[in-house]
Amino acid sequence: MVQEQLVARGIRDERVLAAMREVPRHCFVDDALHARAYGDFPLPIAAQQTISQPYIVALMTQALGLEDSARVLEIGSGSGYQAAVLSRLCASVYTIERIAELLTTARRVFDRLGYFNIITKLDDGTRGWDEHSPFDGIIVTAGGPQPPEPLIGQLAEGGTMVIPVGDQYVQELQVLSKVDGKVETKVLERVRFVDLIGEHGW
Ligand code: SAH
C-alpha cells in the first residue's frame, strides 16, 4: 500500500509514510472486508459512510504539515482510521462524529490499539470544539459547500486546515493557511466525499 499507492503518487513526507505503515487499516473495517483493507479504493463502513482511499488519507495528512507537538481537530471520525494515522504524528487528536454507532466502534478500536491521545465527541462538528481551540491543524473528512466559519476561527495562527469544498457530487481539496490573521487558500485535487451535514454544512 505505502510503496505502490503513496510513494508512487508522490507522497514524500517520511513521517506520514511511517504512520501509514504502522496503523493497521484492517482493524477499522468490517471483518468481511479485511482482505480488501489495503486496496487502492475507499471502503464502506456503517451508516452508509466510507473510509477514504489510503492515498487521500496520506495526501490530506501530508498537507497538514504536523509537528510532534501539534493539536489537531478532525471533523468526521467515521471508522477512526484517519484519526489513528494523525495520532501517530502529533500530540493529540480531537475528533467529532455525528453518528453514534460509528463513534462507538471507532472508540473501541482506539482502545484496543492503545491510541490514547485521541479524544472523541458526538456532535455536529461544523461548529468545531471551542473549549480546546485553537488547533494547529483542522481536517474535515466530509464535503461541504464552504469551509465552516467556526472552524476558521478555531484555527491557530500559522495553522492549516484541509477540507473538501464543492457540491454534493464533486469537491476540490482545499488547503487553508492562517498567516497574519488572514486566510490563504490553495487547491490540491478533485475528490469525492460524503456530505458534511450540519449547521455550517449541508
Ligand atoms: N475520517 C473517516 C472518514 C469518514 S466519512 C475515516 O477515516 O474513516 C465522513 C464522516 O463524516 C461520516 O462518518 C459522517 O457521519 C461524518 N460527518 C458528516 N457531517 C458531520 C458533522 N457535521 N459533524 C461530525 N461528523 C460529520
PDB file of C-alpha atoms and ligand atoms in Angstrom, residues 25 28 43 45-52 57 74-85 95-100 102-103 106 121-127 139-143 148 193-202, ligand 1:
ATOM      1  CA  ARG A  25      -6.087  -0.355   8.394  1.00  0.00           C
ATOM      2  CA  PHE A  28     -11.057  -0.146  11.009  1.00  0.00           C
ATOM      3  CA  LEU A  43     -14.428   1.154   1.532  1.00  0.00           C
ATOM      4  CA  ILE A  45     -18.323   1.487   6.795  1.00  0.00           C
ATOM      5  CA  ALA A  46     -21.606   1.508   8.763  1.00  0.00           C
ATOM      6  CA  ALA A  47     -24.415   4.049   8.261  1.00  0.00           C
ATOM      7  CA  GLN A  48     -23.750   4.483   4.501  1.00  0.00           C
ATOM      8  CA  GLN A  49     -20.441   6.260   5.166  1.00  0.00           C
ATOM      9  CA  THR A  50     -16.985   5.494   3.744  1.00  0.00           C
ATOM     10  CA  ILE A  51     -13.364   5.250   4.838  1.00  0.00           C
ATOM     11  CA  SER A  52     -11.256   7.180   2.299  1.00  0.00           C
ATOM     12  CA  VAL A  57      -5.704   9.944   3.739  1.00  0.00           C
ATOM     13  CA  GLU A  74     -10.881  16.215  12.848  1.00  0.00           C
ATOM     14  CA  ILE A  75     -14.493  16.536  11.712  1.00  0.00           C
ATOM     15  CA  GLY A  76     -15.961  13.175  10.678  1.00  0.00           C
ATOM     16  CA  SER A  77     -14.377  10.384  12.738  1.00  0.00           C
ATOM     17  CA  GLY A  78     -16.127   7.669  10.694  1.00  0.00           C
ATOM     18  CA  SER A  79     -14.150   4.448  11.112  1.00  0.00           C
ATOM     19  CA  GLY A  80     -11.451   6.252  13.098  1.00  0.00           C
ATOM     20  CA  TYR A  81      -8.702   5.407  10.583  1.00  0.00           C
ATOM     21  CA  GLN A  82      -7.744   8.992   9.703  1.00  0.00           C
ATOM     22  CA  ALA A  83      -7.668   9.967  13.388  1.00  0.00           C
ATOM     23  CA  ALA A  84      -5.453   6.949  14.125  1.00  0.00           C
ATOM     24  CA  VAL A  85      -2.950   7.990  11.444  1.00  0.00           C
ATOM     25  CA  THR A  95     -12.287  14.103  16.605  1.00  0.00           C
ATOM     26  CA  ILE A  96     -16.014  14.771  16.241  1.00  0.00           C
ATOM     27  CA  GLU A  97     -18.593  12.446  14.652  1.00  0.00           C
ATOM     28  CA  ARG A  98     -22.356  12.963  14.301  1.00  0.00           C
ATOM     29  CA  ILE A  99     -23.362   9.277  14.076  1.00  0.00           C
ATOM     30  CA  ALA A 100     -23.224   7.480  17.453  1.00  0.00           C
ATOM     31  CA  LEU A 102     -19.706   4.918  14.154  1.00  0.00           C
ATOM     32  CA  LEU A 103     -18.134   6.647  17.120  1.00  0.00           C
ATOM     33  CA  ALA A 106     -14.094   3.750  16.452  1.00  0.00           C
ATOM     34  CA  LYS A 121     -17.099  13.736  20.848  1.00  0.00           C
ATOM     35  CA  LEU A 122     -20.557  13.017  19.413  1.00  0.00           C
ATOM     36  CA  ASP A 123     -21.763  16.306  17.941  1.00  0.00           C
ATOM     37  CA  ASP A 124     -22.162  18.499  14.862  1.00  0.00           C
ATOM     38  CA  GLY A 125     -18.504  19.128  14.048  1.00  0.00           C
ATOM     39  CA  THR A 126     -19.204  22.113  11.781  1.00  0.00           C
ATOM     40  CA  ARG A 127     -19.337  24.154  14.992  1.00  0.00           C
ATOM     41  CA  ILE A 139      -9.080  18.235   8.868  1.00  0.00           C
ATOM     42  CA  VAL A 140     -12.626  17.828   7.591  1.00  0.00           C
ATOM     43  CA  THR A 141     -13.273  14.398   6.084  1.00  0.00           C
ATOM     44  CA  ALA A 142     -16.711  15.154   4.635  1.00  0.00           C
ATOM     45  CA  GLY A 143     -17.532  17.568   1.817  1.00  0.00           C
ATOM     46  CA  PRO A 148     -17.319  26.369   8.145  1.00  0.00           C
ATOM     47  CA  PHE A 193     -16.504  12.744  -0.168  1.00  0.00           C
ATOM     48  CA  VAL A 194     -19.743  12.019   1.672  1.00  0.00           C
ATOM     49  CA  ASP A 195     -21.759  15.055   2.800  1.00  0.00           C
ATOM     50  CA  LEU A 196     -20.776  17.288   5.676  1.00  0.00           C
ATOM     51  CA  ILE A 197     -24.153  17.620   7.397  1.00  0.00           C
ATOM     52  CA  GLY A 198     -24.725  20.314   9.985  1.00  0.00           C
ATOM     53  CA  GLU A 199     -25.311  23.937  10.871  1.00  0.00           C
ATOM     54  CA  HIS A 200     -22.382  25.138   8.721  1.00  0.00           C
ATOM     55  CA  GLY A 201     -22.545  22.306   6.157  1.00  0.00           C
ATOM     56  CA  TRP A 202     -25.393  20.849   4.058  1.00  0.00           C
TER      57      TRP A 202
HETATM   58  N1  SAH B   1     -12.260  10.127   8.596  1.00  0.00           N
HETATM   59  C1  SAH B   1     -13.138   8.992   8.384  1.00  0.00           C
HETATM   60  C2  SAH B   1     -13.975   9.194   7.132  1.00  0.00           C
HETATM   61  C3  SAH B   1     -15.403   9.116   7.467  1.00  0.00           C
HETATM   62  S1  SAH B   1     -16.564   9.550   6.244  1.00  0.00           S
HETATM   63  C4  SAH B   1     -12.366   7.699   8.358  1.00  0.00           C
HETATM   64  O1  SAH B   1     -11.132   7.706   8.412  1.00  0.00           O
HETATM   65  O2  SAH B   1     -12.987   6.633   8.321  1.00  0.00           O
HETATM   66  C5  SAH B   1     -17.133  11.111   6.845  1.00  0.00           C
HETATM   67  C6  SAH B   1     -17.770  11.101   8.202  1.00  0.00           C
HETATM   68  O3  SAH B   1     -18.175  12.437   8.485  1.00  0.00           O
HETATM   69  C7  SAH B   1     -19.033  10.252   8.325  1.00  0.00           C
HETATM   70  O4  SAH B   1     -18.833   9.317   9.344  1.00  0.00           O
HETATM   71  C8  SAH B   1     -20.114  11.252   8.686  1.00  0.00           C
HETATM   72  O5  SAH B   1     -21.083  10.754   9.588  1.00  0.00           O
HETATM   73  C9  SAH B   1     -19.312  12.371   9.318  1.00  0.00           C
HETATM   74  N2  SAH B   1     -19.946  13.694   9.363  1.00  0.00           N
HETATM   75  C10 SAH B   1     -20.661  14.315   8.398  1.00  0.00           C
HETATM   76  N3  SAH B   1     -21.063  15.529   8.827  1.00  0.00           N
HETATM   77  C11 SAH B   1     -20.566  15.686  10.098  1.00  0.00           C
HETATM   78  C12 SAH B   1     -20.648  16.727  11.082  1.00  0.00           C
HETATM   79  N4  SAH B   1     -21.289  17.879  10.853  1.00  0.00           N
HETATM   80  N5  SAH B   1     -20.018  16.527  12.254  1.00  0.00           N
HETATM   81  C13 SAH B   1     -19.351  15.376  12.513  1.00  0.00           C
HETATM   82  N6  SAH B   1     -19.261  14.362  11.636  1.00  0.00           N
HETATM   83  C14 SAH B   1     -19.865  14.506  10.435  1.00  0.00           C
END
